[in-house]
Coordinates of C-alpha atoms and ligand atoms in Angstrom, one line a residue:
M54 CA 22.6 56.5 91.4
V55 CA 19.7 55.8 89.1
S56 CA 20.1 57.2 85.6
L57 CA 18.6 57.1 82.2
E58 CA 20.8 56.2 79.3
Y59 CA 19.2 57.0 76.0
F60 CA 19.7 57.4 72.3
G61 CA 17.5 58.6 69.5
A62 CA 18.1 57.7 65.8
T63 CA 16.2 58.6 62.7
D64 CA 16.6 57.8 59.0
A65 CA 14.6 58.9 55.9
G66 CA 14.6 55.3 54.7
K67 CA 15.3 54.0 51.2
V68 CA 12.2 55.2 49.4
R69 CA 11.3 58.7 50.7
S70 CA 13.5 61.7 49.9
N71 CA 12.6 63.7 53.0
N72 CA 12.2 62.7 56.6
E73 CA 8.9 63.8 58.2
D74 CA 9.6 62.1 61.5
S75 CA 10.8 64.2 64.5
L76 CA 12.3 63.1 67.8
L77 CA 13.2 64.6 71.1
A78 CA 15.7 63.0 73.4
G79 CA 17.6 64.9 76.0
R80 CA 17.1 68.3 74.4
G81 CA 14.1 69.4 76.4
T82 CA 13.6 71.5 79.5
D83 CA 12.7 68.2 81.1
K84 CA 15.6 66.0 80.4
T85 CA 13.5 62.9 81.2
L86 CA 11.1 63.6 78.3
F87 CA 11.4 61.6 75.1
V88 CA 9.2 62.0 72.0
V89 CA 8.7 60.5 68.6
A90 CA 6.3 62.2 66.1
D91 CA 5.5 61.0 62.6
G92 CA 4.3 63.7 60.3
I93 CA 1.6 63.4 57.6
G94 CA 1.0 65.7 54.7
G95 CA 2.8 66.2 51.4
F96 CA 5.4 68.8 50.4
E97 CA 7.2 68.8 53.7
A98 CA 4.0 69.8 55.6
G99 CA 4.3 66.6 57.6
E100 CA 7.8 67.6 58.7
V101 CA 6.4 70.9 59.9
A102 CA 3.6 69.2 61.9
S103 CA 6.0 66.8 63.6
S104 CA 8.6 69.4 64.5
I105 CA 5.9 71.8 65.9
T106 CA 5.1 68.9 68.2
T107 CA 8.6 68.3 69.4
E108 CA 9.3 72.0 69.7
I109 CA 6.3 72.5 72.0
L110 CA 7.2 69.5 74.1
E111 CA 10.8 70.7 74.3
D112 CA 9.6 73.6 76.5
L113 CA 7.6 71.4 78.8
A114 CA 8.7 71.9 82.4
P115 CA 8.9 68.9 84.8
G116 CA 5.6 68.6 86.6
D117 CA 3.6 70.3 83.8
S118 CA 0.8 68.3 82.1
L119 CA 2.1 66.2 79.2
E120 CA -1.5 65.8 77.9
E121 CA -2.1 69.6 77.9
A122 CA 1.2 70.1 76.0
I123 CA 0.1 67.7 73.4
Q124 CA -3.3 69.4 73.1
R125 CA -1.3 72.7 72.7
A126 CA 0.7 71.2 69.9
N127 CA -2.5 70.0 68.2
R128 CA -4.0 73.6 68.3
K129 CA -0.7 75.1 67.0
I130 CA -0.6 72.6 64.0
L131 CA -4.2 73.5 63.2
A132 CA -3.5 77.2 63.5
V133 CA -0.5 77.0 61.2
A134 CA -2.4 74.8 58.7
R135 CA -5.2 77.3 58.5
S136 CA -2.9 80.3 58.1
D137 CA -1.0 78.9 55.2
R138 CA -2.5 76.8 52.3
Q139 CA 0.7 74.9 51.7
F140 CA 0.3 73.4 55.2
S141 CA -3.4 72.6 54.9
G142 CA -4.2 69.1 55.9
M143 CA -1.0 68.4 57.7
G144 CA -0.9 66.3 60.9
T145 CA 1.3 64.1 63.0
T146 CA 1.3 61.2 65.4
V147 CA 3.0 61.5 68.7
V148 CA 4.3 59.2 71.4
A149 CA 5.9 60.7 74.5
L150 CA 7.6 59.2 77.5
R151 CA 8.4 61.0 80.7
F152 CA 9.9 60.0 84.0
S153 CA 9.0 61.4 87.4
N154 CA 10.1 59.9 90.6
S155 CA 9.8 56.2 90.0
T156 CA 7.0 56.5 87.6
A157 CA 7.0 56.6 83.8
E158 CA 4.2 58.3 81.9
V159 CA 3.4 57.4 78.3
A160 CA 1.1 59.5 76.2
H161 CA 0.2 58.9 72.5
V162 CA -2.0 59.8 69.6
G163 CA -1.9 57.8 66.3
D164 CA 0.2 54.7 65.5
S165 CA 3.7 55.6 66.8
R166 CA 4.4 53.1 69.6
A167 CA 6.0 52.6 73.0
Y168 CA 7.3 49.2 74.1
L169 CA 8.7 48.0 77.4
L170 CA 11.3 45.3 77.6
R171 CA 11.4 43.9 81.1
G172 CA 12.7 40.5 82.3
G173 CA 13.2 39.5 78.7
Q174 CA 9.5 40.1 77.8
L175 CA 8.5 42.7 75.3
Q176 CA 5.2 44.5 76.0
Q177 CA 3.5 47.1 73.8
L178 CA 2.5 50.0 76.0
T179 CA 0.4 51.8 73.5
E180 CA -2.6 50.8 71.4
D181 CA -2.5 52.2 67.9
H182 CA -5.3 54.6 66.9
S183 CA -5.6 53.0 63.5
L184 CA -8.2 51.4 61.3
V185 CA -6.6 47.9 61.5
T186 CA -6.5 48.0 65.3
E187 CA -10.2 48.8 65.3
L188 CA -10.8 46.0 62.9
I189 CA -8.9 43.5 65.0
R190 CA -10.9 44.6 68.0
S191 CA -14.2 44.2 66.2
G192 CA -13.1 40.8 65.0
D193 CA -13.3 41.7 61.3
I194 CA -9.6 40.8 60.8
T195 CA -6.9 38.8 62.7
R196 CA -3.6 40.2 64.0
A197 CA -1.8 38.2 61.2
Q198 CA -4.1 39.7 58.5
A199 CA -3.3 43.2 59.9
A200 CA 0.4 42.9 59.2
D201 CA 0.0 43.2 55.5
H202 CA -3.4 44.8 55.3
P203 CA -3.6 47.3 52.5
Q204 CA -5.0 50.0 54.8
R205 CA -2.6 49.4 57.7
N206 CA -1.3 52.9 57.7
L207 CA -4.7 54.6 58.1
I208 CA -4.8 56.3 61.5
T209 CA -8.1 57.2 63.2
R210 CA -6.5 59.9 65.5
A211 CA -3.8 62.5 64.8
L212 CA -2.7 65.9 65.9
G213 CA -3.9 68.5 63.4
A214 CA -7.2 66.7 62.6
E215 CA -9.6 68.7 64.7
E216 CA -9.8 71.2 67.6
D217 CA -9.9 68.6 70.3
V218 CA -7.8 65.5 70.3
Q219 CA -8.1 62.6 72.8
V220 CA -4.7 61.8 74.1
D221 CA -4.2 58.3 75.7
V222 CA -2.1 58.5 78.8
R223 CA -0.9 55.7 81.0
S224 CA 1.8 55.3 83.7
F225 CA 3.7 52.5 85.2
K226 CA 6.3 51.9 87.9
V227 CA 9.8 51.9 86.6
Q228 CA 12.3 49.1 87.5
L229 CA 16.0 48.9 87.1
A230 CA 17.1 47.4 83.8
D231 CA 13.9 48.4 82.1
R232 CA 14.4 49.2 78.4
I233 CA 11.8 51.4 76.7
L234 CA 11.5 51.9 73.0
L235 CA 9.6 54.7 71.2
C236 CA 9.3 54.3 67.5
S237 CA 7.4 55.4 64.3
D238 CA 5.7 52.9 62.0
G239 CA 8.7 53.0 59.7
L240 CA 10.2 50.5 62.2
T241 CA 7.1 48.4 63.1
D242 CA 5.9 48.0 59.5
M243 CA 9.2 46.7 58.4
V244 CA 10.4 44.7 61.4
S245 CA 8.3 42.1 63.2
E246 CA 7.8 42.3 67.0
P247 CA 9.8 39.1 67.7
E248 CA 12.7 40.6 65.7
I249 CA 12.4 43.9 67.6
A250 CA 12.4 42.0 70.9
R251 CA 15.5 40.0 69.7
I252 CA 17.4 43.2 68.9
L253 CA 16.4 44.9 72.2
K254 CA 17.6 41.9 74.1
E255 CA 21.0 41.8 72.4
P256 CA 24.0 43.1 74.5
G257 CA 24.8 46.7 73.7
D258 CA 23.9 50.2 75.0
S259 CA 21.0 52.3 73.8
K260 CA 23.0 53.8 71.0
E261 CA 24.1 50.4 69.5
V262 CA 20.6 49.0 69.9
S263 CA 18.9 52.1 68.3
Q264 CA 21.2 51.8 65.3
R265 CA 20.6 48.1 64.9
L266 CA 16.9 48.7 64.9
V267 CA 17.2 51.3 62.2
D268 CA 19.5 49.0 60.2
A269 CA 17.0 46.2 60.5
A270 CA 14.2 48.4 59.1
L271 CA 16.5 49.6 56.2
D272 CA 17.5 46.0 55.4
A273 CA 13.8 45.1 55.2
G274 CA 13.3 47.7 52.6
G275 CA 13.1 51.0 54.5
A276 CA 9.8 51.9 52.9
D277 CA 9.1 54.8 55.3
N278 CA 11.0 57.2 57.6
I279 CA 12.3 55.2 60.6
T280 CA 12.7 56.8 64.0
V281 CA 13.6 55.1 67.3
V282 CA 14.4 56.3 70.8
V283 CA 15.8 53.7 73.3
V284 CA 15.9 54.5 77.0
D285 CA 17.6 52.3 79.6
V286 CA 17.0 52.6 83.3
K287 CA 20.3 51.9 84.9
D288 CA 21.9 52.0 88.3
T289 CA 25.3 53.0 87.2
E290 CA 27.1 56.3 87.5
P291 CA 26.9 58.2 84.2
G292 CA 30.0 57.2 82.4
P293 CA 31.6 58.5 79.2
S294 CA 28.2 58.7 77.6
R295 CA 27.2 61.5 79.9
D296 CA 25.9 63.7 77.1
R297 CA 23.0 61.3 76.7
T298 CA 22.2 60.4 80.3
A299 CA 19.6 62.1 82.6
E300 CA 19.1 61.6 86.2
I301 CA 15.8 60.3 87.6
P302 CA 14.9 62.5 90.6
V303 CA 14.0 59.6 93.0
A304 CA 15.5 56.2 93.3
V305 CA 13.8 53.3 91.6
P306 CA 13.1 50.3 93.9
R307 CA 15.4 47.5 93.3
R308 CA 12.6 45.0 93.5
S309 CA 9.1 45.7 92.8
R310 CA 6.1 43.4 93.0
D311 CA 4.2 45.6 90.6
A312 CA 5.0 44.1 87.3
G313 CA 3.4 46.9 85.4
A314 CA 0.0 48.5 85.0
A315 CA -0.9 46.3 82.0
R316 CA -0.5 43.1 83.9
S317 CA -2.6 44.2 86.8
T318 CA -5.3 45.3 84.5
K319 CA -5.3 41.8 82.9
R320 CA -5.6 40.2 86.3
E321 CA -8.6 42.4 87.1
E322 CA -10.2 41.4 83.9
R323 CA -9.8 37.8 84.7
R324 CA -11.6 38.3 88.0
G325 CA -14.5 39.8 86.3
G326 CA -17.4 37.5 85.4
R327 CA -18.6 36.3 82.1
V328 CA -21.5 38.7 82.1
K329 CA -19.1 41.6 82.6
R330 CA -17.0 40.4 79.8
T331 CA -19.9 40.0 77.4
L332 CA -21.1 43.5 78.3
K333 CA -17.7 44.8 77.7
A334 CA -17.5 43.1 74.3
L335 CA -20.8 44.6 73.4
V336 CA -19.8 48.1 74.4
R337 CA -16.5 47.7 72.6
T338 CA -18.2 46.6 69.4
L339 CA -20.6 49.6 69.6
L340 CA -17.6 51.8 70.2
V341 CA -15.9 50.4 67.1
V342 CA -19.0 51.2 65.0
V343 CA -19.0 54.7 66.3
L344 CA -15.3 55.1 65.8
L345 CA -15.4 53.7 62.3
S346 CA -18.3 55.9 61.3
A347 CA -16.4 58.9 62.7
A348 CA -13.6 57.7 60.6
L349 CA -15.7 58.6 57.6
T350 CA -15.6 62.3 58.4
P351 CA -12.7 64.2 56.8
A352 CA -11.4 65.3 60.2
Y353 CA -10.5 61.7 61.1
L354 CA -9.5 60.2 57.9
W355 CA -7.1 61.9 55.6
A356 CA -9.0 63.2 52.6
S357 CA -6.4 61.7 50.3
S358 CA -7.6 58.2 50.8
R359 CA -11.3 57.7 51.0
Y360 CA -12.2 56.1 47.7
F361 CA -11.9 52.5 46.6
L362 CA -12.8 50.4 43.7
G363 CA -14.9 47.2 43.7
F364 CA -16.8 44.8 41.5
D365 CA -20.6 44.9 41.6
Q366 CA -22.9 43.0 39.3
G367 CA -20.1 42.4 36.8
V368 CA -18.9 46.0 36.5
V369 CA -16.3 48.2 38.3
V370 CA -17.8 50.7 40.8
I371 CA -16.0 53.5 42.6
Y372 CA -17.1 53.7 46.2
R373 CA -16.7 56.5 48.7
G374 CA -15.8 55.6 52.3
L375 CA -14.2 52.5 53.8
P376 CA -14.7 48.9 52.5
Y377 CA -16.1 47.6 55.7
A378 CA -19.5 46.9 57.3
P379 CA -19.0 46.1 61.0
L380 CA -22.2 44.7 62.5
G381 CA -23.8 45.2 59.1
F382 CA -23.3 49.0 59.4
K383 CA -22.0 49.9 56.0
L384 CA -19.2 52.5 55.9
N385 CA -19.3 53.4 52.2
Q386 CA -21.6 54.3 49.4
E387 CA -21.5 53.9 45.7
W388 CA -20.1 57.0 44.2
Q389 CA -19.7 56.2 40.5
R390 CA -20.7 53.1 38.5
T391 CA -18.5 52.6 35.4
N392 CA -19.1 50.8 32.2
L393 CA -16.0 48.6 32.8
Q394 CA -16.8 44.9 32.6
E395 CA -15.3 42.8 35.4
S396 CA -14.4 40.0 32.9
R397 CA -12.1 42.4 31.0
I398 CA -10.0 43.5 33.9
N399 CA -6.6 41.9 34.1
Q400 CA -3.8 41.8 36.7
P401 CA -2.5 43.8 38.4
Y402 CA -5.7 45.9 38.4
R403 CA -7.9 42.9 39.2
Q404 CA -6.1 42.4 42.5
Q405 CA -6.0 46.1 43.4
I406 CA -9.8 46.3 42.8
S407 CA -10.5 43.1 44.8
E408 CA -8.5 44.1 47.8
H409 CA -10.2 47.5 47.9
R410 CA -7.1 49.6 48.1
L411 CA -7.9 53.2 49.2
Y412 CA -7.2 56.1 46.9
S413 CA -7.8 59.8 46.6
K414 CA -10.8 60.7 44.4
D415 CA -8.4 61.8 41.6
S416 CA -6.4 58.5 41.7
A417 CA -9.5 56.4 41.7
E418 CA -10.8 58.3 38.6
A419 CA -7.3 58.1 37.0
I420 CA -7.3 54.3 37.3
V421 CA -10.8 54.1 35.8
R422 CA -9.7 56.3 32.9
D423 CA -6.6 54.2 32.4
L424 CA -8.6 51.1 32.3
Q425 CA -11.2 52.6 29.9
S426 CA -8.4 53.6 27.5
K427 CA -7.1 50.0 27.3
Ligands
MG237 MG1 5.6 56.7 59.2

């Protein structure tokens, strides 16, 4: 018999007092549905947004559209945010995994991720909707630079941002011994991918592995809430861990030639000619520009972080927007020119200004006031 063995673990981490992440594993109407959501918004509003999402998905019946349920969660978050000022501006990411017959479906919005470990290889199934991912795609920064980029937590898509949200959905054929991980950025920001792969490959069931992943993020500093769900596709009878197993309705083939949707897509890309690739690159670059300019609208970018400081002609300037200009298309404008001389700015402020950290308007003004009083 083919079964899913799973475990979900979450921890507030070492810095934050509350946990704004939510997870769903084995509690839903559809027992093969697994969800991780990472809430955004102060004063516990993020917690509300992420739990609205898991509550709505909990009621999803097998066969119903996952994408529509996520859209429904988006509208509910917006409605609650509009009805009560304390929840205004709240949002959440979501990554959901569901099995049906021998197929797994992955849907996501934001930077919570899904990974597949198959044959010892770790493959990321989702592509973050984040500023740094767009910048990697446009060639503005490298993957290595993204890892400690000051704006790495800025997401360009979230539930609760606007009326319609685009949900990315993909599916792949499941194989026995597949191990799938869903996680919030509290894991991926703290633990490198090779280290995640190493832990996932270690002997141990989904519960042991989940706890090791959370521990690794905590050992690395636990700067954010950490949530992981690990799902194993097994061919064993449900054993003592019956409470966290779910049956997949139809048998998974023991051997499959389909090594996953991502690999076949790559093959097709290789077949395509140079012209096609160049065109693709052009379209993608244009898309990035459109996306990044959309990121300037409050609906996409959290209003709390759209100002940054910079040096211009020897003085400190406050800019509104994002510190980038892909293809020469500037994504910011000067907002306030100060009388602070660049030569008189010392560390650590000098570095913060040079690396264009993003702030709320109030924080940017507070920093300038602080510097003026020195
Ligand atoms: Mg997080």
